[in-house]
Short mmCIF file of C-alpha atoms and ligand atoms in Angstrom, two decimals:
data_model
loop_
_atom_site.label_atom_id
_atom_site.label_comp_id
_atom_site.label_asym_id
_atom_site.label_seq_id
_atom_site.Cartn_x
_atom_site.Cartn_y
_atom_site.Cartn_z
CA MET A 71 159.74 221.79 108.33
CA ARG A 72 160.07 222.43 104.63
CA GLU A 73 156.67 222.73 103.07
CA ILE A 74 156.70 223.31 99.32
CA ILE A 75 153.74 225.41 98.28
CA LEU A 76 154.58 225.98 94.62
CA LYS A 77 156.82 224.05 92.29
CA ALA A 78 157.84 224.46 88.66
CA GLU A 79 159.36 221.56 86.77
CA GLY A 80 161.21 222.13 83.50
CA VAL A 81 158.96 225.03 82.60
CA LYS A 82 159.39 226.65 79.19
CA ARG A 83 157.50 229.43 77.50
CA TYR A 84 158.33 230.12 73.88
CA TYR A 85 156.59 232.82 71.89
CA TYR A 86 156.23 232.05 68.21
CA PRO A 87 156.14 232.35 65.36
CA ARG A 88 157.68 235.73 65.00
CA LYS A 89 158.77 236.50 61.46
CA GLY A 90 162.42 237.41 61.60
CA ILE A 91 164.31 239.29 58.94
CA LEU A 92 164.34 237.53 55.56
CA GLY A 93 161.19 235.63 56.52
CA ARG A 94 163.07 233.46 58.98
CA VAL A 95 160.66 232.18 61.63
CA ASP A 96 162.03 232.94 65.04
CA HIS A 97 160.83 232.12 68.46
CA VAL A 98 161.54 233.92 71.68
CA ARG A 99 162.57 231.63 74.50
CA ALA A 100 161.17 233.83 77.25
CA VAL A 101 161.43 231.06 79.84
CA ASP A 102 163.67 228.17 78.94
CA GLY A 103 163.58 225.23 81.31
CA VAL A 104 163.06 226.58 84.81
CA SER A 105 162.60 224.37 87.87
CA ILE A 106 162.03 225.99 91.23
CA GLU A 107 160.50 225.12 94.58
CA VAL A 108 158.92 227.79 96.74
CA GLN A 109 158.69 227.14 100.47
CA LYS A 110 155.71 228.19 102.51
CA GLY A 111 156.22 231.37 104.53
CA LYS A 112 159.37 232.38 102.65
CA VAL A 113 160.21 235.05 100.13
CA PHE A 114 161.52 233.62 96.88
CA SER A 115 162.92 236.32 94.61
CA LEU A 116 163.47 236.24 90.87
CA VAL A 117 166.19 238.64 89.84
CA GLY A 118 167.70 239.53 86.49
CA GLU A 119 168.00 242.26 83.91
CA SER A 120 165.10 243.42 81.84
CA GLY A 121 164.11 240.76 79.30
CA SER A 122 165.44 237.80 81.30
CA GLY A 123 161.98 236.21 81.54
CA LYS A 124 160.95 237.13 85.09
CA SER A 125 157.48 238.46 84.25
CA THR A 126 156.78 235.60 81.88
CA LEU A 127 157.68 233.11 84.59
CA ALA A 128 155.51 235.05 87.04
CA ARG A 129 152.54 234.85 84.64
CA LEU A 130 153.07 231.12 84.20
CA LEU A 131 153.12 230.58 87.97
CA LEU A 132 149.92 232.61 88.28
CA ARG A 133 148.25 230.45 85.61
CA LEU A 134 147.71 233.54 83.45
CA GLU A 135 149.17 231.67 80.48
CA PRO A 136 150.10 228.03 79.89
CA PRO A 137 153.70 226.84 79.62
CA THR A 138 154.93 225.56 76.25
CA GLU A 139 156.46 222.67 78.19
CA GLY A 140 156.80 221.60 81.80
CA LYS A 141 154.51 221.53 84.79
CA ILE A 142 153.61 223.83 87.66
CA TYR A 143 152.25 222.45 90.92
CA PHE A 144 150.44 224.32 93.65
CA ARG A 145 150.32 222.12 96.75
CA ASP A 146 151.15 219.06 94.63
CA ARG A 147 148.38 219.66 92.10
CA ASP A 148 149.15 220.52 88.49
CA ILE A 149 147.63 223.99 88.17
CA TRP A 150 146.36 223.25 84.65
CA SER A 151 144.43 220.23 85.90
CA LEU A 152 142.42 222.33 88.35
CA LYS A 153 138.69 222.70 87.78
CA GLY A 154 135.61 223.88 89.63
CA GLU A 155 136.10 224.39 93.37
CA LEU A 156 139.81 223.60 93.24
CA LEU A 157 140.40 226.22 90.56
CA LYS A 158 138.41 228.76 92.54
CA GLU A 159 140.48 227.91 95.59
CA PHE A 160 143.70 228.41 93.58
CA ARG A 161 142.45 231.81 92.37
CA ARG A 162 141.75 232.80 95.95
CA SER A 163 145.01 231.46 97.38
CA VAL A 164 147.37 232.97 94.82
CA GLN A 165 147.26 236.72 94.28
CA VAL A 166 149.30 239.22 92.32
CA ILE A 167 150.69 242.72 92.70
CA PHE A 168 151.93 244.38 89.53
CA GLN A 169 154.49 247.06 88.89
CA ASP A 170 152.20 249.87 87.90
CA PRO A 171 149.51 250.41 90.51
CA PHE A 172 147.65 252.85 88.28
CA SER A 173 147.05 250.68 85.26
CA SER A 174 146.03 247.75 87.45
CA LEU A 175 143.19 249.70 89.08
CA ASN A 176 139.96 250.52 87.27
CA PRO A 177 139.79 254.35 87.34
CA ARG A 178 135.98 254.31 87.38
CA MET A 179 135.72 252.19 90.51
CA ASN A 180 136.13 253.65 93.96
CA VAL A 181 138.06 251.94 96.73
CA TYR A 182 134.91 250.40 98.14
CA SER A 183 134.01 248.76 94.81
CA ILE A 184 137.57 247.69 94.10
CA LEU A 185 137.85 245.90 97.43
CA SER A 186 134.32 244.55 97.62
CA GLU A 187 134.50 242.81 94.25
CA PRO A 188 136.79 239.91 95.28
CA LEU A 189 135.08 239.59 98.68
CA ARG A 190 131.68 239.24 97.01
CA ILE A 191 132.80 236.85 94.27
CA HIS A 192 134.36 234.55 96.82
CA GLU A 193 131.46 235.02 99.25
CA LEU A 194 133.68 235.89 102.18
CA VAL A 195 131.21 238.31 103.78
CA ARG A 196 127.59 237.79 104.72
CA ASN A 197 126.13 241.28 104.50
CA ARG A 198 126.80 244.92 103.80
CA GLU A 199 127.90 245.76 107.35
CA GLU A 200 130.46 243.00 107.33
CA LEU A 201 131.67 244.10 103.92
CA THR A 202 132.16 247.70 105.00
CA GLU A 203 133.88 246.61 108.17
CA ARG A 204 136.21 244.26 106.30
CA ILE A 205 137.13 246.98 103.79
CA GLY A 206 137.90 249.37 106.63
CA GLU A 207 140.16 246.77 108.25
CA LEU A 208 141.96 246.11 104.99
CA LEU A 209 142.63 249.80 104.47
CA GLN A 210 144.09 250.12 107.95
CA THR A 211 146.21 247.02 107.51
CA VAL A 212 147.94 248.58 104.51
CA GLY A 213 148.37 251.99 106.13
CA LEU A 214 145.43 253.77 104.48
CA LYS A 215 142.48 255.34 106.28
CA VAL A 216 138.89 254.13 106.62
CA GLU A 217 137.77 257.49 105.15
CA HIS A 218 139.59 256.60 101.92
CA MET A 219 136.86 254.08 101.14
CA TYR A 220 134.90 256.34 98.79
CA ARG A 221 137.85 257.82 96.94
CA TYR A 222 138.93 256.97 93.41
CA PRO A 223 142.40 255.76 92.33
CA HIS A 224 143.39 259.13 90.84
CA GLU A 225 142.91 260.78 94.22
CA PHE A 226 145.85 258.85 95.65
CA SER A 227 149.61 259.15 95.32
CA GLY A 228 151.60 256.36 93.64
CA GLY A 229 152.57 254.85 96.98
CA GLN A 230 148.98 254.93 98.25
CA ARG A 231 147.77 253.30 95.05
CA GLN A 232 150.26 250.49 95.52
CA ARG A 233 148.95 250.12 99.11
CA LEU A 234 145.49 249.80 97.64
CA CYS A 235 146.67 247.06 95.25
CA ILE A 236 148.21 245.30 98.22
CA ALA A 237 144.89 245.57 100.10
CA ARG A 238 143.14 244.00 97.14
CA ALA A 239 145.74 241.22 96.99
CA ILE A 240 145.34 240.33 100.68
CA ALA A 241 141.54 240.74 100.77
CA LEU A 242 141.00 237.04 100.13
CA GLU A 243 143.53 235.90 102.74
CA PRO A 244 145.79 234.31 100.12
CA GLU A 245 148.69 232.00 100.88
CA LEU A 246 150.96 233.18 98.10
CA ILE A 247 151.49 236.60 96.56
CA VAL A 248 153.38 237.07 93.32
CA ALA A 249 154.73 240.62 93.26
CA ASP A 250 156.17 241.66 89.89
CA GLU A 251 158.46 244.66 90.41
CA PRO A 252 156.03 246.23 92.90
CA LEU A 253 158.45 249.05 93.69
CA SER A 254 159.77 249.96 90.26
CA ALA A 255 157.14 252.55 89.40
CA LEU A 256 157.45 254.30 92.77
CA ASP A 257 159.58 257.18 93.94
CA VAL A 258 162.74 256.11 95.67
CA SER A 259 161.54 257.62 98.94
CA ILE A 260 158.39 255.48 98.87
CA GLN A 261 160.03 252.19 97.93
CA ALA A 262 161.30 251.39 101.42
CA GLN A 263 157.86 252.06 102.94
CA ILE A 264 156.15 249.63 100.59
CA LEU A 265 158.87 247.04 101.15
CA ASN A 266 158.37 247.41 104.92
CA LEU A 267 154.65 246.92 104.51
CA LEU A 268 155.21 243.71 102.53
CA GLY A 269 157.63 242.54 105.22
CA GLU A 270 155.07 243.20 107.96
CA LEU A 271 152.38 241.30 106.07
CA LYS A 272 154.72 238.39 105.59
CA GLU A 273 155.38 238.21 109.34
CA LYS A 274 151.81 238.83 110.50
CA LYS A 275 150.04 236.59 108.04
CA GLY A 276 152.69 233.99 107.31
CA LEU A 277 152.42 234.86 103.63
CA THR A 278 154.63 233.36 100.98
CA PHE A 279 156.02 235.72 98.34
CA ILE A 280 157.45 235.36 94.89
CA PHE A 281 159.13 238.69 94.50
CA VAL A 282 160.30 239.81 91.08
CA SER A 283 162.92 242.53 90.75
CA HIS A 284 165.65 243.65 88.39
CA ASP A 285 167.38 245.15 91.41
CA LEU A 286 169.41 242.96 93.73
CA LYS A 287 169.67 245.69 96.33
CA VAL A 288 165.90 245.78 96.77
CA VAL A 289 165.66 242.04 97.35
CA GLU A 290 168.62 241.72 99.70
CA TYR A 291 166.83 242.10 103.02
CA PHE A 292 163.41 240.91 101.99
CA SER A 293 164.38 237.59 100.40
CA ASP A 294 164.97 234.17 101.86
CA TYR A 295 165.94 232.62 98.53
CA ILE A 296 167.05 234.25 95.31
CA ALA A 297 167.03 232.82 91.80
CA VAL A 298 169.08 234.80 89.30
CA MET A 299 167.71 234.60 85.78
CA TYR A 300 169.48 235.21 82.50
CA MET A 301 167.82 234.72 79.10
CA GLY A 302 165.02 232.57 80.43
CA LYS A 303 167.20 230.35 82.58
CA VAL A 304 168.01 230.24 86.27
CA VAL A 305 171.79 230.54 86.37
CA GLU A 306 172.14 230.57 90.16
CA GLU A 307 169.84 229.95 93.08
CA ALA A 308 170.80 230.25 96.73
CA ALA A 309 169.75 231.40 100.17
CA ALA A 310 169.85 235.20 100.14
CA GLU A 311 172.76 235.59 102.60
CA ASP A 312 174.85 233.04 100.73
CA LEU A 313 174.21 234.71 97.40
CA PHE A 314 175.40 238.05 98.69
CA ARG A 315 178.29 236.68 100.73
CA ASN A 316 179.52 234.21 98.17
CA PRO A 317 178.10 234.69 94.68
CA LEU A 318 179.17 231.79 92.50
CA HIS A 319 178.03 232.58 88.96
CA PRO A 320 179.98 235.23 87.01
CA TYR A 321 176.68 236.87 86.09
CA THR A 322 175.60 237.13 89.74
CA ARG A 323 178.97 238.71 90.53
CA MET A 324 178.48 241.15 87.68
CA LEU A 325 175.06 242.17 89.05
CA LEU A 326 176.52 242.60 92.54
CA ASP A 327 179.43 244.67 91.23
CA ALA A 328 176.92 246.99 89.58
CA LEU A 329 175.45 247.80 93.00
CA PRO A 330 176.46 251.02 94.67
CA SER A 331 178.48 250.35 97.80
CA PHE A 332 176.78 250.41 101.15
CA GLY A 333 175.81 253.83 102.42
CA SER A 334 176.10 255.53 99.07
CA GLY A 335 172.46 256.46 99.21
CA HIS A 336 169.37 255.60 97.28
CA LEU A 337 168.04 252.62 95.49
CA ARG A 338 168.78 253.75 91.97
CA SER A 339 166.78 250.93 90.47
CA ARG A 340 165.56 252.58 87.32
CA GLU A 341 169.03 253.57 86.24
CA ARG A 342 170.44 250.11 86.74
CA GLY A 343 167.45 248.47 85.10
CA SER A 344 168.51 249.96 81.83
CA ILE A 345 171.47 247.61 81.27
CA GLU A 346 170.51 245.71 78.13
CA ILE A 347 170.83 242.06 77.43
CA THR A 348 172.82 241.17 74.33
CA THR A 349 171.75 238.64 71.71
CA ARG A 350 171.25 235.02 72.57
CA PRO A 351 174.19 232.86 71.53
CA SER A 352 173.36 230.02 69.15
CA GLY A 353 174.82 227.43 71.52
CA GLY A 354 176.68 226.83 74.74
CA CYS A 355 176.11 228.78 77.93
CA VAL A 356 173.58 231.60 77.52
CA PHE A 357 176.00 233.95 79.28
CA HIS A 358 179.21 233.11 77.42
CA LEU A 359 179.20 236.17 75.14
CA ARG A 360 179.43 238.46 78.18
CA CYS A 361 181.30 236.22 80.55
CA PRO A 362 184.71 237.49 81.70
CA GLU A 363 185.71 233.91 82.59
CA VAL A 364 184.55 232.14 79.43
CA MET A 365 186.27 228.85 78.53
CA GLU A 366 186.17 226.78 75.35
CA VAL A 367 183.57 224.37 76.74
CA CYS A 368 181.19 227.27 77.51
CA ARG A 369 180.83 228.01 73.79
CA ARG A 370 180.01 224.38 73.00
CA GLU A 371 177.70 223.12 75.75
CA PRO A 372 175.15 224.62 78.08
CA PRO A 373 176.26 224.08 81.69
CA PRO A 374 173.78 222.11 83.80
CA LEU A 375 172.37 223.63 86.98
CA ARG A 376 174.26 221.73 89.70
CA GLU A 377 174.35 221.72 93.48
CA ARG A 378 177.43 223.55 94.71
CA LYS A 379 178.14 224.70 98.25
CA GLY A 380 174.48 224.66 99.22
CA ALA A 381 173.49 226.63 96.12
CA ARG A 382 172.49 225.63 92.60
CA VAL A 383 174.60 227.11 89.87
CA ALA A 384 174.96 226.65 86.11
CA CYS A 385 178.63 227.31 85.40
CA PHE A 386 181.52 225.05 84.33
CA ARG A 387 183.90 227.13 86.44
CA VAL A 388 182.17 226.38 89.72
N1 ADP B 414 153.61 238.09 74.82
C1 ADP B 414 154.86 238.07 74.33
N2 ADP B 414 155.07 237.87 73.01
C2 ADP B 414 156.33 237.82 72.49
N3 ADP B 414 157.44 237.98 73.23
C3 ADP B 414 157.29 238.19 74.54
C4 ADP B 414 156.00 238.25 75.17
N4 ADP B 414 156.17 238.48 76.51
C5 ADP B 414 157.50 238.56 76.70
N5 ADP B 414 158.19 238.39 75.55
C6 ADP B 414 159.64 238.37 75.39
O1 ADP B 414 160.15 237.43 76.31
C7 ADP B 414 161.37 237.88 76.89
C8 ADP B 414 161.22 237.94 78.40
O2 ADP B 414 160.34 238.99 78.75
P1 ADP B 414 159.84 239.26 80.23
O3 ADP B 414 159.35 237.99 80.81
O4 ADP B 414 158.92 240.40 80.19
O5 ADP B 414 161.21 239.66 80.96
P2 ADP B 414 161.47 240.52 82.28
O6 ADP B 414 160.20 240.55 83.08
O7 ADP B 414 162.58 239.79 82.96
O8 ADP B 414 161.89 241.87 81.82
C9 ADP B 414 161.66 239.23 76.24
O9 ADP B 414 162.53 239.01 75.17
C10 ADP B 414 160.30 239.68 75.78
O10 ADP B 414 160.42 240.54 74.67
MG1 MG B 415 159.17 242.19 83.86
#
């Protein structure tokens, strides 16, 4: 059964005013009309080059900032209408893992304090023994050791620190985890281990993930659905296998062509993340300036996101 846990409807986030050259007031359309539905127990990935609006959308879904327009629903409730117990419940149920595990951990707090804070605030343990036991369990679940409890973040490697952030994210038994490029700051050799851990947690705990990545290769095996973003818009959304087998949007094909062929080795995510997005066109399809298949209509009108072959795609060619 399809159970929608999180839904965005026509969500926009504009940043303004930013004084442009010659005093022109500009705004940045970081997210520009995104509608998505995230199914319970699935991994929904947001993919696109740097600057395409993935992190902004992630922050909106986490209720870290309000949308300029549009609505976000968690279990059919507008997240900006939540108050009191319902808001507390949302904060418990939806957790985040960020890219840089170091800057998201307080260097002056040891593992015990870092992990006991959420458990205490949400009153999930009754006494000190239970707290210590729970922290030990969490550490083991993420592949750390019980003895690590009294260490500080700087005493861990990058991969271990990300495990610690994962432990903190799952401490409150959330339903949904938003992971914003959780592998990008890690060594290539560690990335697969962390991805495996996330996969295990998904299976064991029936967690739902929104997984943000600039790297299609990383999301290939982990994702159930993939939304490809370009300049604040979703240009294609499909089941992961379909997207890889039969990419419909020219931009998706361009991202896939940039991938090294199978067996050629490592996930060279940082290198590929450096492709830069060009300027936003003043009208038409957001991708038309780079599109190898551009037509006259693409310069005039933005293509609507339409159902095609089981996917949703915004392209006049498809
Ligand atoms: N707080 C902000 N103020 C102004 N512009 C922002 C802010 N956050 C993001 N942006 C801009 O919004 C666009 C999308 O950024 P972001 O969501 O970080 O993209 P991504 O995560 O895909 O790299 C970029 O052009 C970025 O410069
Ligand atoms: Mg980002």
